[in-house]
Coordinates of C-alpha atoms in Angstrom, one line a residue:
M1 CA 2.0 35.0 20.1
G2 CA 4.4 33.2 21.7
F3 CA 4.3 30.3 24.5
L4 CA 6.6 29.5 27.0
W5 CA 5.9 26.1 29.2
R6 CA 7.2 26.2 32.6
T7 CA 6.1 23.3 34.9
R8 CA 6.3 24.3 38.9
L9 CA 6.3 21.8 41.9
R10 CA 4.2 22.5 44.8
G11 CA 4.8 20.6 47.6
A12 CA 5.7 16.9 47.7
N13 CA 2.0 15.6 46.1
E14 CA 1.1 18.4 44.0
K15 CA 2.4 19.8 40.5
K16 CA 1.4 22.2 38.7
I17 CA 1.7 22.9 34.5
T18 CA 1.7 26.7 34.1
P19 CA 1.6 28.5 30.7
V20 CA 3.6 31.8 30.7
I21 CA 1.4 33.5 27.9
S22 CA 1.7 36.9 25.8
W23 CA -1.4 38.6 27.3
P24 CA -2.0 41.8 28.1
E25 CA -0.5 42.1 31.9
S26 CA -3.8 42.5 33.6
E27 CA -4.7 39.2 32.7
P28 CA -3.8 36.2 35.1
E29 CA -1.5 33.0 34.9
S30 CA -3.5 30.1 34.2
E31 CA -2.2 27.4 36.0
I32 CA -3.3 23.2 35.5
T33 CA -2.7 21.4 38.8
I34 CA -2.2 17.6 38.2
P35 CA -4.2 15.5 40.6
P36 CA -1.5 13.5 42.9
E37 CA -2.7 10.4 42.2
F38 CA -2.2 10.8 38.4
Q39 CA 1.4 11.1 39.1
C40 CA 4.2 9.0 38.8
P41 CA 6.1 8.8 42.4
I42 CA 9.3 8.7 40.6
S43 CA 9.3 11.4 38.2
I44 CA 6.4 13.4 39.7
D45 CA 5.1 13.9 36.4
L46 CA 1.8 13.0 34.5
M47 CA 1.8 8.7 34.1
K48 CA 1.3 7.8 30.6
D49 CA 1.3 4.1 31.4
P50 CA 0.8 3.7 34.8
V51 CA 1.9 0.0 35.9
I52 CA 1.3 -1.7 39.4
I53 CA 4.1 -3.5 40.8
S54 CA 4.3 -6.3 43.6
T55 CA 3.9 -4.0 46.4
G56 CA 0.6 -2.4 45.1
I57 CA 2.0 1.1 44.4
T58 CA 1.4 2.3 40.6
Y59 CA 4.2 4.0 38.9
D60 CA 4.7 5.1 35.3
R61 CA 6.1 2.1 33.4
E62 CA 9.0 4.1 32.0
S63 CA 10.3 5.3 35.1
I64 CA 9.7 2.0 37.3
E65 CA 11.5 0.0 34.4
T66 CA 14.7 2.5 34.5
W67 CA 14.4 2.3 38.1
I68 CA 14.8 -1.9 37.9
S69 CA 16.9 -1.7 35.1
S70 CA 19.4 0.5 37.2
G71 CA 20.2 -2.7 39.4
N72 CA 17.3 -1.6 42.4
K73 CA 15.3 -4.4 43.9
T74 CA 13.0 -2.4 46.0
C75 CA 10.0 -0.6 45.9
P76 CA 11.0 3.1 45.5
V77 CA 7.8 4.2 47.9
T78 CA 7.8 1.5 50.2
N79 CA 11.6 0.2 49.8
T80 CA 10.3 -3.0 50.2
V81 CA 12.1 -5.7 48.3
L82 CA 10.2 -7.0 44.9
T83 CA 8.7 -10.7 45.1
T84 CA 8.6 -9.9 41.2
F85 CA 9.4 -7.9 38.8
D86 CA 6.3 -7.9 36.9
Q87 CA 4.1 -4.8 36.1
I88 CA 0.7 -5.0 35.5
P89 CA -1.1 -2.5 33.3
N90 CA -3.3 0.1 35.7
H91 CA -6.4 0.3 33.0
T92 CA -8.5 2.2 35.8
I93 CA -5.8 4.8 36.4
R94 CA -5.3 5.0 32.7
K95 CA -8.8 5.7 32.0
M96 CA -8.9 8.2 34.4
I97 CA -5.9 10.3 33.7
Q98 CA -7.4 9.8 29.8
G99 CA -10.3 11.4 30.9
W100 CA -9.3 14.1 33.0
C101 CA -7.0 15.4 30.1
V102 CA -10.0 15.2 27.8
E103 CA -12.2 17.4 30.6
K104 CA -9.2 20.4 31.0
G105 CA -9.2 20.6 27.0
S106 CA -5.9 22.8 27.1
P107 CA -3.2 22.7 25.0
L108 CA -0.7 22.0 27.6
I109 CA -2.4 18.4 28.4
Q110 CA -2.7 16.3 25.4
R111 CA -5.1 13.1 25.8
I112 CA -2.8 10.3 26.5
P113 CA -3.1 7.3 23.8
T114 CA -3.9 3.7 25.0
P115 CA -0.4 2.3 25.5
R116 CA 0.7 -1.1 23.9
V117 CA 1.0 -4.0 26.6
P118 CA 4.8 -5.1 26.2
L119 CA 5.4 -8.6 24.7
M120 CA 5.6 -11.3 27.2
P121 CA 7.8 -14.4 27.0
C122 CA 4.8 -16.9 26.6
E123 CA 3.6 -14.9 23.6
V124 CA 7.1 -15.1 21.9
Y125 CA 7.1 -18.8 22.9
E126 CA 3.9 -19.4 20.7
I127 CA 5.4 -17.1 18.0
R128 CA 8.6 -19.1 18.4
R129 CA 6.4 -22.8 18.0
K130 CA 4.4 -21.7 15.3
L131 CA 7.3 -20.2 13.0
S132 CA 9.2 -23.6 13.6
S133 CA 6.2 -25.5 12.6
A134 CA 5.7 -23.6 9.2
T135 CA 9.5 -23.9 8.6
R136 CA 9.3 -27.8 8.9
R137 CA 6.5 -28.1 6.8
G138 CA 7.5 -25.5 4.0
D139 CA 4.7 -22.9 4.3
F140 CA 6.5 -20.1 3.3
E141 CA 3.5 -17.8 3.3
K142 CA 2.8 -18.9 6.8
C143 CA 6.5 -18.1 7.8
G144 CA 6.0 -14.5 5.7
E145 CA 3.4 -13.6 7.8
I146 CA 4.6 -14.5 11.4
I147 CA 8.1 -12.6 10.1
A148 CA 6.4 -9.6 9.4
K149 CA 4.3 -10.0 13.1
I150 CA 7.8 -10.0 14.9
K151 CA 9.0 -7.4 12.8
K152 CA 6.1 -5.3 13.6
L153 CA 6.4 -6.0 17.7
G154 CA 10.2 -5.1 17.5
D155 CA 9.2 -1.8 15.9
E156 CA 7.0 -1.1 18.6
S157 CA 9.5 -1.1 21.4
E158 CA 13.3 -1.9 22.3
K159 CA 11.8 -4.0 25.2
N160 CA 10.0 -6.1 22.4
R161 CA 13.2 -6.6 21.1
K162 CA 14.7 -7.9 24.0
C163 CA 12.0 -10.1 25.2
V164 CA 12.0 -11.7 21.2
N165 CA 16.1 -12.2 21.7
E166 CA 15.8 -13.6 25.2
N167 CA 13.5 -16.3 24.1
G168 CA 15.4 -18.1 21.2
V169 CA 13.3 -16.7 17.9
G170 CA 17.0 -16.1 16.5
L171 CA 17.7 -19.8 16.2
V172 CA 14.1 -20.3 14.7
L173 CA 15.0 -17.6 12.3
C174 CA 17.9 -19.3 11.1
D175 CA 16.7 -22.6 10.6
C176 CA 13.8 -20.6 8.3
F177 CA 16.7 -19.2 6.2
E178 CA 18.3 -22.2 5.6
K179 CA 15.2 -24.1 4.9
F180 CA 14.2 -21.5 2.0
S181 CA 17.5 -20.3 1.2
G182 CA 17.7 -22.3 -2.0
D183 CA 14.6 -20.6 -3.4
E184 CA 15.0 -17.2 -5.2
K185 CA 11.8 -16.4 -5.3
L186 CA 11.6 -15.9 -1.8
T187 CA 14.8 -13.3 -1.6
I188 CA 12.4 -10.6 0.4
M189 CA 11.4 -12.8 3.0
L190 CA 15.1 -14.0 3.7
K191 CA 16.1 -10.2 3.4
E192 CA 14.0 -9.3 6.4
I193 CA 15.1 -12.6 8.0
L194 CA 18.5 -11.0 7.9
S195 CA 17.4 -7.6 9.2
L196 CA 15.7 -9.2 12.2
L197 CA 19.0 -11.3 13.0
M198 CA 20.6 -8.2 13.2
W199 CA 19.1 -7.2 16.5
M200 CA 19.2 -10.9 18.0
I201 CA 23.0 -10.4 18.2
P202 CA 24.7 -13.0 19.7
I203 CA 22.6 -15.3 17.5
G204 CA 24.7 -18.7 19.2
S205 CA 26.8 -21.4 17.3
E206 CA 23.9 -23.4 16.6
G207 CA 22.1 -21.0 14.7
I208 CA 25.2 -19.5 12.9
S209 CA 25.9 -23.6 12.0
K210 CA 23.0 -23.5 10.4
L211 CA 23.5 -20.2 8.2
A212 CA 27.0 -21.9 7.2
S213 CA 25.5 -24.7 5.3
A214 CA 26.1 -24.7 1.5
S215 CA 22.7 -23.5 0.6
A216 CA 22.6 -20.7 3.1
F217 CA 26.0 -19.6 2.5
H218 CA 25.7 -19.4 -1.2
C219 CA 22.3 -16.8 -0.3
V220 CA 24.0 -14.6 2.1
A221 CA 27.0 -14.3 -0.3
G222 CA 24.1 -13.4 -3.1
L223 CA 22.9 -10.7 -0.6
L224 CA 26.5 -9.4 -0.1
K225 CA 26.3 -9.0 -3.7
S226 CA 23.2 -7.0 -4.0
T227 CA 22.6 -3.3 -4.4
G228 CA 20.8 -2.4 -1.4
D229 CA 23.5 -0.9 1.2
T230 CA 21.5 -2.1 4.2
V231 CA 21.1 -5.3 2.8
R232 CA 25.0 -5.8 2.0
Q233 CA 25.9 -4.3 5.6
N234 CA 23.8 -7.3 7.3
A235 CA 24.8 -9.8 4.8
A236 CA 28.8 -9.0 5.7
F237 CA 28.0 -9.1 9.4
L238 CA 26.5 -12.7 9.0
M239 CA 29.2 -13.6 7.0
K240 CA 31.7 -12.4 9.7
E241 CA 30.2 -14.7 11.9
I242 CA 29.7 -17.4 9.9
L243 CA 33.5 -17.4 8.8
S244 CA 34.2 -16.9 12.7
L245 CA 33.6 -20.9 12.7
D246 CA 37.0 -21.5 11.3
E247 CA 35.8 -24.7 9.6
T248 CA 37.2 -25.8 6.2
R249 CA 34.3 -26.4 4.2
V250 CA 32.9 -22.8 5.1
H251 CA 35.9 -21.0 3.8
A252 CA 36.1 -23.3 0.7
F253 CA 32.3 -22.0 0.3
A254 CA 33.9 -18.1 0.6
V255 CA 36.3 -18.8 -2.6
E256 CA 33.5 -20.5 -4.8
N257 CA 31.0 -17.8 -4.0
G258 CA 33.3 -14.8 -4.8
V259 CA 33.2 -13.5 -1.3
A260 CA 36.4 -11.6 -1.5
E261 CA 35.5 -9.3 -4.4
A262 CA 32.3 -8.5 -2.7
L263 CA 34.1 -7.7 0.6
V264 CA 36.5 -5.2 -1.0
K265 CA 33.8 -3.8 -2.6
L266 CA 31.6 -2.8 0.1
I267 CA 34.6 -1.4 1.7
R268 CA 35.4 0.7 -1.1
D269 CA 31.9 2.1 -1.5
S270 CA 32.3 3.5 2.3
V271 CA 28.6 2.1 3.1
S272 CA 29.3 2.9 6.7
S273 CA 32.1 2.3 9.4
S274 CA 29.9 -0.9 10.5
A275 CA 30.0 -2.8 7.1
T276 CA 33.5 -2.1 7.0
N277 CA 34.5 -3.3 10.2
S278 CA 32.7 -6.5 9.3
S279 CA 34.2 -7.0 6.1
L280 CA 37.7 -6.4 7.5
I281 CA 37.2 -9.1 9.8
A282 CA 35.9 -11.3 7.3
I283 CA 38.9 -10.8 5.4
Y284 CA 41.2 -11.2 8.3
Q285 CA 39.6 -14.5 9.2
M286 CA 39.7 -15.8 5.2
V287 CA 43.6 -14.6 4.8
L288 CA 44.4 -16.4 8.7
Q289 CA 42.5 -19.6 7.9
K290 CA 43.2 -19.9 4.4
P291 CA 46.5 -17.9 3.5
E292 CA 46.5 -19.1 -0.1
I293 CA 43.3 -16.6 -0.9
A294 CA 45.6 -13.7 -0.1
S295 CA 46.9 -13.8 -3.6
E296 CA 43.4 -13.0 -5.0
F297 CA 42.6 -9.9 -2.5
L298 CA 46.3 -8.8 -3.3
E299 CA 45.0 -8.9 -7.3
I300 CA 42.0 -6.6 -6.4
G301 CA 44.1 -4.0 -5.0
L302 CA 43.4 -4.7 -0.8
V303 CA 46.9 -3.6 0.1
N304 CA 46.7 0.1 -1.0
L305 CA 42.8 0.2 0.1
T306 CA 44.0 -1.2 3.3
V307 CA 46.7 1.5 3.7
E308 CA 44.4 4.2 2.9
M309 CA 42.1 3.0 5.8
I310 CA 45.1 3.5 8.4
V311 CA 45.7 6.7 7.3
D312 CA 42.8 8.4 7.7
A313 CA 39.9 6.0 9.3
E314 CA 38.7 6.1 12.6
N315 CA 40.5 3.9 15.2
S316 CA 38.4 1.0 14.8
V317 CA 38.7 0.6 11.2
C318 CA 42.4 1.5 11.5
E319 CA 42.9 -1.1 14.2
K320 CA 41.3 -3.9 11.8
A321 CA 42.9 -3.0 9.1
L322 CA 46.4 -3.4 10.5
A323 CA 45.0 -6.8 11.5
V324 CA 44.3 -7.2 7.9
L325 CA 47.9 -6.1 6.8
D326 CA 49.6 -8.2 9.3
A327 CA 47.6 -11.5 8.0
I328 CA 48.5 -10.5 4.7
C329 CA 52.2 -10.4 5.5
E330 CA 52.1 -13.9 6.3
T331 CA 52.7 -15.0 3.0
E332 CA 55.6 -13.9 0.8
K333 CA 53.6 -12.3 -2.3
G334 CA 52.0 -10.4 0.5
R335 CA 55.4 -9.2 2.0
E336 CA 56.6 -8.3 -1.3
E337 CA 53.3 -6.2 -2.2
V338 CA 53.2 -4.6 1.2
S339 CA 56.7 -3.3 0.8
K340 CA 56.1 -1.8 -2.1
N341 CA 53.6 1.0 -0.8
E342 CA 56.3 3.6 0.5
L343 CA 53.6 5.1 3.1
V344 CA 53.4 1.5 5.0
M345 CA 56.6 1.9 7.3
P346 CA 56.0 5.5 8.1
L347 CA 52.6 4.6 9.2
L348 CA 53.5 1.5 11.0
V349 CA 56.0 3.5 13.0
K350 CA 53.5 6.5 13.5
K351 CA 50.7 4.3 14.9
I352 CA 52.9 2.9 17.8
P353 CA 51.3 2.9 20.2
K354 CA 48.8 6.1 19.0
V355 CA 45.3 3.7 18.7
S356 CA 45.1 0.8 20.9
E357 CA 46.8 -2.0 22.1
S358 CA 45.7 -4.4 19.1
A359 CA 46.9 -1.9 16.9
T360 CA 50.0 -1.3 18.3
R361 CA 50.9 -5.4 18.5
S362 CA 49.8 -5.8 14.5
S363 CA 51.8 -2.9 13.5
M364 CA 55.4 -4.2 15.5
S365 CA 54.2 -7.7 13.6
V366 CA 54.1 -6.3 10.3
I367 CA 57.6 -4.2 10.8
L368 CA 59.2 -7.6 12.0
K369 CA 57.6 -9.3 8.7
L370 CA 59.2 -6.8 6.4
C371 CA 62.1 -6.5 8.5
K372 CA 63.1 -10.2 8.1
T373 CA 62.6 -10.1 4.4
E374 CA 64.3 -6.9 3.4
N375 CA 67.3 -7.3 6.0
A376 CA 69.5 -4.2 6.9
F377 CA 67.3 -1.6 4.7
A378 CA 64.0 -2.0 6.4
V379 CA 65.4 -1.9 10.0
E380 CA 67.5 1.1 9.1
E381 CA 64.5 2.8 7.9
V382 CA 62.6 1.9 10.9
V383 CA 65.5 3.0 13.1
R384 CA 65.5 6.6 11.1
L385 CA 61.4 7.0 11.8
G386 CA 61.9 7.1 15.4
A387 CA 60.5 3.5 16.1
F388 CA 63.0 2.8 18.6
Q389 CA 61.5 5.2 21.5
K390 CA 58.1 4.6 20.6
V391 CA 58.8 0.7 21.1
L392 CA 60.7 1.6 24.3
L393 CA 57.4 3.3 25.5
V394 CA 55.1 0.0 25.1
L395 CA 57.3 -1.9 27.2
Q396 CA 56.9 0.8 30.0
V397 CA 53.2 1.0 29.5
G398 CA 50.7 -2.2 30.9
Y399 CA 50.2 -4.1 27.9
G400 CA 49.8 -7.6 27.6
E401 CA 52.8 -10.2 27.5
E402 CA 52.3 -11.1 23.7
T403 CA 52.4 -7.4 23.0
K404 CA 55.6 -6.8 24.9
E405 CA 57.2 -10.2 23.6
K406 CA 56.9 -8.3 19.8
A407 CA 58.4 -5.2 21.4
T408 CA 61.1 -7.0 22.8
E409 CA 62.3 -9.1 19.6
L410 CA 61.9 -5.4 17.4
L411 CA 63.9 -3.8 19.8
K412 CA 67.0 -6.4 19.8
M413 CA 66.5 -6.3 15.9
M414 CA 67.1 -2.2 15.8
N415 CA 69.1 -2.7 18.7
T416 CA 71.5 -4.4 16.6
Q417 CA 71.2 -2.4 13.3
M418 CA 72.3 0.6 15.5
K419 CA 75.5 -1.1 16.4
L420 CA 76.7 -2.4 13.2
M421 CA 75.6 1.5 11.9
S422 CA 77.9 2.7 14.8
D423 CA 80.7 0.1 14.0
C424 CA 80.2 1.6 10.3
V425 CA 80.9 5.2 11.3
D426 CA 84.0 4.3 13.3
S427 CA 85.4 2.1 10.6
L428 CA 84.8 5.1 8.1
K429 CA 86.4 7.6 10.9
E430 CA 89.1 5.3 10.9
F431 CA 89.7 5.1 7.2
K432 CA 89.7 9.1 7.2
Y433 CA 93.1 8.8 9.0
I434 CA 94.7 6.0 6.9
K435 CA 97.4 7.1 4.5
K436 CA 97.1 5.5 0.8
P437 CA 100.3 3.8 -0.3
F438 CA 101.7 5.3 -3.8

């Protein structure tokens, strides 16, 4: 027997839920009318989590939150400006709705469970205070309990996560991570902290600075080399944030802890586009801040891996791969290694201006560096690949000054080469008509 549910609105304040059932034609349709006081004024549907706002009107929590988050500052029914956006659970109406659902006993109406009350800032403050106190005392067991509680609250709703994030828990978690990062027995707890920090972005420079301490950095690097893909992905994201501090000591830690090999392995394993993006950004920051580390990346095959990503990766990954290639070309060894790959120049020309402004700028920057190294041969290849027309197009698009400067420099270089090629052709034509002396 098949069922098809249909809702039918009658009037402005009445809703009927009508099951259309494959009974014999003689039996009439059964209808259940939702009492108007149980309907949300916004959705005109049965309220699952009724709350009262400052004007005294009751709405379903999800509907009124969507209304407020859309930028509205008035009550939908009275059009009165809201003095506060606080929502107070209407337990009376909720119990009445639950009782009505049980009374109807219809498969159309399921009893609405008692909703969990969203986390309040004052509760988050108390959690933060307790976690901070336990961290200072070195009480890892208490810290573990509080971390588990934070995770549970975050799993309950996105609103809880937002409340935790907005009330400074991320900084305390960073402090906790630094405190216990030297204890290998607490790896499970440290992984949980890492996971929680992923939905507390941006953590802030103060929190990242705590993660940049010698012991904390060593721990993040260790997790980056672990076997769990999710843990490695989270560690790569944090590593990217730590390296963004551009501090010499941080990049020295990266060399000491073998971060380069771990990041390249994460890219090769294709864990996720997010993990690849984080790894590429971290590599870019390392090479840019410490150019001598480029040789280590060259030894583990980063150039060929980067070229593969430029060929078939999604735009966000391709953009970052081109930036990494540009950073590698800052060194002489890097330019030599990149020029050995025959796919590089055709790919660079192809990506102008297809991916993004950043990718276009990186592509032209790499071409310029390679052309300055290989002189006329590289410039001739670029011209032959049709770069002249593409770079002209870049100047016509509304790109930034830096991109246009790169385009202008590349055009001048190609123009000079084209003129030399033209003069060479003219000379050959002249030579054809010169008689050879005997």
